[in-house]
Coordinates of C-alpha atoms in Angstrom, one line a residue:
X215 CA -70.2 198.6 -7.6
X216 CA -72.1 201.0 -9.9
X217 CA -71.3 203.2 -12.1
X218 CA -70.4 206.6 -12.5
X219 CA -68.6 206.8 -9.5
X220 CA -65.8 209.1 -10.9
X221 CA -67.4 212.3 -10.8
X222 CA -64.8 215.1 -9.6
X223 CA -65.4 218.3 -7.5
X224 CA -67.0 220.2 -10.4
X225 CA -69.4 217.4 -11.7
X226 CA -67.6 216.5 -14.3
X227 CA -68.5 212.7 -15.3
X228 CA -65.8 211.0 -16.1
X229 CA -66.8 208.1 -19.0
X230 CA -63.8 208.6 -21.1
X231 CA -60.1 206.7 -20.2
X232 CA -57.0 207.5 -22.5
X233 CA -54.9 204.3 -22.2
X234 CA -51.4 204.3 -23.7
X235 CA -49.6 201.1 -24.1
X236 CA -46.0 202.0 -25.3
X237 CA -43.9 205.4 -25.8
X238 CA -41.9 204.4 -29.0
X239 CA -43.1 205.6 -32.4
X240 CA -41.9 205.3 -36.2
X241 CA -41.8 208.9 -36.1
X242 CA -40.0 212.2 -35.1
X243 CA -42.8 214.9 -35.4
X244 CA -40.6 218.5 -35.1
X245 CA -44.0 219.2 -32.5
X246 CA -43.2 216.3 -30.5
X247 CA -40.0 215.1 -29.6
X248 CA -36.3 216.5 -30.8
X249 CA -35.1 214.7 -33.9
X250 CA -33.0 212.3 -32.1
X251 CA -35.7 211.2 -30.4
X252 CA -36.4 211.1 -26.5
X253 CA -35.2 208.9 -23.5
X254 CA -38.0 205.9 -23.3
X255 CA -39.3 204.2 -20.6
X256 CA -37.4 200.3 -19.8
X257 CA -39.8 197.6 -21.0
X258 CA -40.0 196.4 -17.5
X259 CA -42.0 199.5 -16.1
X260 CA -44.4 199.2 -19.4
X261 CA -47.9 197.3 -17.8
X262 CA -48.5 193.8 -19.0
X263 CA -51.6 193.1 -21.3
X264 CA -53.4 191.6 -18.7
X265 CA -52.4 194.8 -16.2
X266 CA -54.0 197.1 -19.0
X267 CA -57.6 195.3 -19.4
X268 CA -57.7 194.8 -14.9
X269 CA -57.2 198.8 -14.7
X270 CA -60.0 199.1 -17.7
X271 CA -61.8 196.8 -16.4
X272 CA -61.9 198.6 -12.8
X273 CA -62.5 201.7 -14.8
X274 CA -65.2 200.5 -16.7
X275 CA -66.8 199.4 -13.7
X276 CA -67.1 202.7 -12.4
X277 CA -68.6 204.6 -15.5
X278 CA -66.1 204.5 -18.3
X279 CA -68.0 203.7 -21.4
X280 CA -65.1 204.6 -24.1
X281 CA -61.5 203.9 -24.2
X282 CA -59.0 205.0 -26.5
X283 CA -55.8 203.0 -27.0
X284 CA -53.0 205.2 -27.4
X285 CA -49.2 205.7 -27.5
X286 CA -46.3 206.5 -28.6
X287 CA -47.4 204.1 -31.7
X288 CA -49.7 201.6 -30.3
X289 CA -49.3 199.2 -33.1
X290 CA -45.7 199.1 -32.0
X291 CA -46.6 197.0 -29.1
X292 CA -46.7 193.4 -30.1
X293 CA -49.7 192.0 -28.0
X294 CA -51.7 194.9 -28.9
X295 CA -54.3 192.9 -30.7
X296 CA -54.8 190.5 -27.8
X297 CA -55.1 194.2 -25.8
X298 CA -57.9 195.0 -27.8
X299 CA -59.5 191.9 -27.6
X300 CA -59.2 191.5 -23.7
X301 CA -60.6 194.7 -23.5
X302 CA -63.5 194.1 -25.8
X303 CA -64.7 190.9 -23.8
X304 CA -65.4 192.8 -20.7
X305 CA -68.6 192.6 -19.5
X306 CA -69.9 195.7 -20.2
X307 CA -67.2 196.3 -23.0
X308 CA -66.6 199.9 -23.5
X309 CA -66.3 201.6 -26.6
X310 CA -63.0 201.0 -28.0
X311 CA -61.2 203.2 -30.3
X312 CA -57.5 203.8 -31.5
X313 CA -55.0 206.9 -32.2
X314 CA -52.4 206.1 -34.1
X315 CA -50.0 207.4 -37.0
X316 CA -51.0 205.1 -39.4
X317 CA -47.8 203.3 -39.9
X318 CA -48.6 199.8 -39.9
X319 CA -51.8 199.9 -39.8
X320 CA -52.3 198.1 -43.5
X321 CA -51.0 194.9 -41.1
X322 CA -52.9 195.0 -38.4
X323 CA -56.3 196.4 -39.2
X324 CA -58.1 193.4 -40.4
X325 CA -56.8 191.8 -37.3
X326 CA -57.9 194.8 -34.7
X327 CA -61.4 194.9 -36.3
X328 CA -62.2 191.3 -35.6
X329 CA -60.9 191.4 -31.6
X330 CA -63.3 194.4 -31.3
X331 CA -61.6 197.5 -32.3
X332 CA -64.5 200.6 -33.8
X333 CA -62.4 203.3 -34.7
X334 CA -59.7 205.0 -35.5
X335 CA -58.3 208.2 -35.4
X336 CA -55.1 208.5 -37.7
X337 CA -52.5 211.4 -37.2
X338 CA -52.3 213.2 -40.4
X339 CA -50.5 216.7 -41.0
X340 CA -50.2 216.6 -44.5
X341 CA -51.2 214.6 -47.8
X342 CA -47.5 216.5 -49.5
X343 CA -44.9 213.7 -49.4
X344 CA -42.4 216.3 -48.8
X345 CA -43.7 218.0 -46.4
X346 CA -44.5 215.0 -44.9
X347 CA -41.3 214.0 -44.7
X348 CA -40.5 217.7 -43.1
X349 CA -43.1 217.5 -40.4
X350 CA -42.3 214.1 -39.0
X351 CA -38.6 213.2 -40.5
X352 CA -39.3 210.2 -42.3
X353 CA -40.5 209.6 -45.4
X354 CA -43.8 206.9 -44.7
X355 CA -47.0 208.7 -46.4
X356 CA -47.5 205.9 -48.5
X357 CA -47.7 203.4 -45.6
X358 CA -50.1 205.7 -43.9
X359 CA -52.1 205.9 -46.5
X360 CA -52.4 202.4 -47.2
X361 CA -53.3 202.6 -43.7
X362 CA -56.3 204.1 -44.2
X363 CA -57.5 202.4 -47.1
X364 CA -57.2 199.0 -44.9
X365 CA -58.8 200.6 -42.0
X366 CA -61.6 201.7 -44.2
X367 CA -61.8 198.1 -45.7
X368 CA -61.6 196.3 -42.2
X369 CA -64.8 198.1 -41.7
X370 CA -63.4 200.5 -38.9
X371 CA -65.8 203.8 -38.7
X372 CA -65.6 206.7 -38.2
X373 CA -61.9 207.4 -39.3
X374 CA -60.9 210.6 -38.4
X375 CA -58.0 212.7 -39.2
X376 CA -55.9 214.5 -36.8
X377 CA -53.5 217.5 -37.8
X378 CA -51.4 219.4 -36.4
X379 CA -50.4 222.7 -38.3
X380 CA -46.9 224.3 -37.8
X381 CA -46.5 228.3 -38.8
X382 CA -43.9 228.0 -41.4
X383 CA -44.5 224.3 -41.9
X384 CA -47.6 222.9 -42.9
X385 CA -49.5 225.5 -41.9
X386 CA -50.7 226.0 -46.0
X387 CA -51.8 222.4 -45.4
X388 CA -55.1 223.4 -44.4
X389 CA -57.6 223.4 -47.3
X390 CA -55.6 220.5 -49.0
X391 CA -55.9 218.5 -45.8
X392 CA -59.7 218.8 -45.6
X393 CA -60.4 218.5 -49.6
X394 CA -58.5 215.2 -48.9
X395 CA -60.8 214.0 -46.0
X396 CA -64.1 215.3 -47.9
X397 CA -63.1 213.6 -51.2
X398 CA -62.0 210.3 -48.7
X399 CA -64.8 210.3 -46.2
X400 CA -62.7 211.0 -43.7
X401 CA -63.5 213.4 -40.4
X402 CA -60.5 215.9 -39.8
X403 CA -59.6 217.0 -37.1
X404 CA -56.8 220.0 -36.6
X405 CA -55.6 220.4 -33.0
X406 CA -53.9 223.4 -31.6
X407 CA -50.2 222.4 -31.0
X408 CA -49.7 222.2 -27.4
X409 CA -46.6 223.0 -24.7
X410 CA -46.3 219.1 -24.4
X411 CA -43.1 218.6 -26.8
X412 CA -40.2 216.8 -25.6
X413 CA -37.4 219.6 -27.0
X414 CA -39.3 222.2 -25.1
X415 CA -39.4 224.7 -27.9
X416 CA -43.0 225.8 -28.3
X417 CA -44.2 229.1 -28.9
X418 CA -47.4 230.5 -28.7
X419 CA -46.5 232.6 -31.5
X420 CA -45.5 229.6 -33.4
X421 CA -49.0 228.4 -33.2
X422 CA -51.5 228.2 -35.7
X423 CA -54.9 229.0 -33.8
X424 CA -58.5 227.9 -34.5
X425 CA -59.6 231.1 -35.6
X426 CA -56.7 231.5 -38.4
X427 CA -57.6 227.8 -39.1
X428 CA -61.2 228.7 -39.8
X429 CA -60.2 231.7 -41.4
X430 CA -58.2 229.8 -44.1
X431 CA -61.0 227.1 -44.6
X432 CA -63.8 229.7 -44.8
X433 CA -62.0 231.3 -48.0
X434 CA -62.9 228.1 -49.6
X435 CA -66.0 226.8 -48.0
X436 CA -68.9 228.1 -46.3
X437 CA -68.7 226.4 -42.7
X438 CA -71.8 226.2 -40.3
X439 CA -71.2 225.8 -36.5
X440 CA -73.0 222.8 -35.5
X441 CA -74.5 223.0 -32.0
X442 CA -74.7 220.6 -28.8
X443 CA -70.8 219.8 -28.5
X444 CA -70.9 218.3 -25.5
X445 CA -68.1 216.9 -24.0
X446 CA -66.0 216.3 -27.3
X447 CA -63.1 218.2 -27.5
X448 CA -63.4 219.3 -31.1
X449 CA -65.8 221.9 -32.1
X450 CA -67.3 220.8 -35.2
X451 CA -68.8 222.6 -38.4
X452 CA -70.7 221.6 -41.4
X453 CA -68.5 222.2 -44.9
X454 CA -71.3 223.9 -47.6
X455 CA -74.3 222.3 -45.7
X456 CA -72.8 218.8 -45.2
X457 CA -72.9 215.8 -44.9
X458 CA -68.7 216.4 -44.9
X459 CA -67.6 218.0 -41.1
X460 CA -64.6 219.7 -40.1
X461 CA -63.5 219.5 -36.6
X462 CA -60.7 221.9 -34.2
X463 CA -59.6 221.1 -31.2
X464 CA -58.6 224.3 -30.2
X465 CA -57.0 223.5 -26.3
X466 CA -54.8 226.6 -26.0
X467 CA -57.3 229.6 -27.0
X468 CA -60.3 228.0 -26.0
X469 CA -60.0 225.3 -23.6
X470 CA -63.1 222.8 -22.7
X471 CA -61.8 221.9 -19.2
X472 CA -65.0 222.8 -17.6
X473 CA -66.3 220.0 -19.7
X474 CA -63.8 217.5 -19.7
X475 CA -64.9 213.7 -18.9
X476 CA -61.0 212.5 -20.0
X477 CA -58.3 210.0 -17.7
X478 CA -55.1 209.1 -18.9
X479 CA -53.3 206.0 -18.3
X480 CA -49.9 206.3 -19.4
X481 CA -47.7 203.5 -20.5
X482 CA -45.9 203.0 -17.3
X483 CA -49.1 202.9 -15.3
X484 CA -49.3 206.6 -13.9
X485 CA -52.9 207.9 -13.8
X486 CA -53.5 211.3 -14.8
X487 CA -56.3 213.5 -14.3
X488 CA -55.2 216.2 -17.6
X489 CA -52.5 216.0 -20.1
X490 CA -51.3 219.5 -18.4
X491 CA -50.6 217.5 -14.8
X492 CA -47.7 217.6 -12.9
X493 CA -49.5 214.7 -10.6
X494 CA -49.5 211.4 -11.2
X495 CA -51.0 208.3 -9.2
X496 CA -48.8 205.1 -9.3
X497 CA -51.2 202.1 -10.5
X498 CA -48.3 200.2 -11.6
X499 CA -46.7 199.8 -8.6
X500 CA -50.1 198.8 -6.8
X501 CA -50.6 196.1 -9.5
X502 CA -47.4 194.9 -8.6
X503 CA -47.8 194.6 -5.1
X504 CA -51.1 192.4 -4.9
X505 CA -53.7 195.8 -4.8
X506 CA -57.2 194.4 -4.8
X507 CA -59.7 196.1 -6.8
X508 CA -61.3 198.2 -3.9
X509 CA -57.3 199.7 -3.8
X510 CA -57.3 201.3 -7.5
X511 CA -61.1 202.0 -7.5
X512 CA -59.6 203.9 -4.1
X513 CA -56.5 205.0 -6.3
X514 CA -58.7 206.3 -8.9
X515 CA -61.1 207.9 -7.3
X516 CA -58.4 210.0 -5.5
X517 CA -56.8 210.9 -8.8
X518 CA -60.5 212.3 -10.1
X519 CA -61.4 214.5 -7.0
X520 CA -57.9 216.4 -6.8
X521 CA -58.5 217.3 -10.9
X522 CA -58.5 220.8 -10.8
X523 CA -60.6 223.0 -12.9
X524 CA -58.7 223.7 -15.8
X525 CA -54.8 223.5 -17.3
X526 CA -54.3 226.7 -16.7
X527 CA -52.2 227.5 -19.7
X528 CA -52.5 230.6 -19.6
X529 CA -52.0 231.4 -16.0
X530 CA -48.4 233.4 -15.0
X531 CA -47.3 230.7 -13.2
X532 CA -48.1 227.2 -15.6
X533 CA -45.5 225.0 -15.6
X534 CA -45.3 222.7 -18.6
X535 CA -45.1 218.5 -17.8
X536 CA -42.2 216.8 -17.2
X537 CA -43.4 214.2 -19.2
X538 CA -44.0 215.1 -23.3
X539 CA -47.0 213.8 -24.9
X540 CA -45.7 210.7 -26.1
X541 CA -45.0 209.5 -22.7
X542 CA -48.1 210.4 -21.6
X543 CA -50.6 209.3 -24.5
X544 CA -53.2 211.8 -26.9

């Protein structure tokens, strides 16, 4: 088999797979899921470790070159190290990175670096403890950023920063948020929030867009567009000349569909084309019932050549997921 096999009906490449291993997480983000929490899947229908790394290892062998552990709270999963490290002794080991909320990372960092873990992207939507506290309802900052500091002493690199600004919130979070990753040598992210929560109460008007973002950060630095994006989801600009970046992922008012390279395995096994899909492909179940590997290289190629050309968020008739984005993975 060679690679780059998963190549849908626009072009689009696929070389990037989203894997989540669990839906539970320490937290209760007000953008996420309601604060008591949401229905999770049984631990039964969750794939094994070794179900994980045959799917990425399928994957891989058909042009993935970076995977991205998600969850949920991936260090929540207890054989998430020896995930990691099955994954990094493919043959052909893909790039392996990490989103997580920081919450126990301080544990497990040292231990994630030596089975072959690069990176790490920690979600971050505020360095105020109260507001901290506000935004997710509970009251961890210090954990998360101890976090970071053992991520940064484990030798992870980049770490990035993701945000997630809330009109009324955290939305005056923004230049503190950045003067914290410049002053840490950290890269920050902010993402649009996204119609993927689990109390269905997003608002476009609730939304704080990329161009208010920029807006706000311009009044305190000069930021300089920096060119050849490709197919990275964040936009990125230099802050006063550099080195320092800022980045916005800016998925509702301007998507980057037409270059999106991005599958999602969600914990239970489903393969997903987009975070917006209302399709899923059932992996688990053909694990489960003896599939050879020529049956998911099958199964995934089907799931890439129905990807259509774009969420469609804005179309009159989009219909948000079933699934919110914990059960599906960042």
């Amino acid at each position: 088999m060679s690679g780059d096999l998963l190549v849908d009906g626009f072009g689009r490449r696929h070389r990037d797979l989203r894997v989540s291993v669990t839906d539970r997480c320490p937290l209760r983000c007000v953008y996420c899921v309601p604060a008591s929490g949401a229905p999770l899947m049984p631990s039964a229908h969750l794939l094994s470790a070794d179900e994980i790394v045959r799917v990425v290892r399928v994957a891989v062998r058909m042009g993935v070159t970076r995977v991205r552990l998600t969850g949920g709270e991936p260090l929540l999963r207890p054989d998430v190290v020896e995930i990691v490290a099955g994954i990094a002794a493919l043959p052909d080991a893909p790039r392996l990175s990490m989103t997580t909320s920081g919450v126990g990372l301080d544990r497990l960092a040292g231990r994630l670096a030596e089975a072959g873990l690069e990176r790490v992207n920690v979600s971050l939507d505020t360095v105020d403890p109260a507001r901290y506290r506000q935004v997710t309802r509970r009251g961890c900052l210090d954990q998360v950023l101890d976090g970071l500091s053992a991520a940064r002493a484990a030798g992870l690199r980049p770490i990035k920063l993701n945000a997630v600004l809330v009109r009324g919130l955290n939305d005056a979070d923004a230049v503190p948020l950045l003067d914290f990753a410049l002053g840490h040598g950290y890269e920050l992210r902010f993402i649009e929030q996204m119609p993927l929560d689990g109390g269905r109460v997003w608002r476009r008007e609730s939304m704080v867009t990329a161009d208010e973002i920029l807006d706000r950060l311009g009044q305190t630095w000069t930021l300089t567009p920096v060119p050849e994006r490709g197919p990275a989801p964040a936009a990125r600009w230099l802050v006063d000349g550099g080195p320092g970046t800022v980045g916005i992922v800016a998925a509702v008012t301007a998507p980057f569909c037409g270059a999106c390279e991005r599958l999602r395995l969600t914990a239970d096994g489903q393969v997903r084309s987009c975070l917006f899909s209302t399709v899923e492909h059932d992996l688990r179940g053909m694990l489960r019932r003896g599939a050879t590997d020529a049956a998911l290289v099958r199964a995934l190629l089907g799931c890439v050549r129905a990807k259509p050309s774009g969420h469609e968020i804005d179309a009159p008739g989009f219909v948000q997921p079933a699934r919110q984005m914990s059960a599906i993975g960042g």
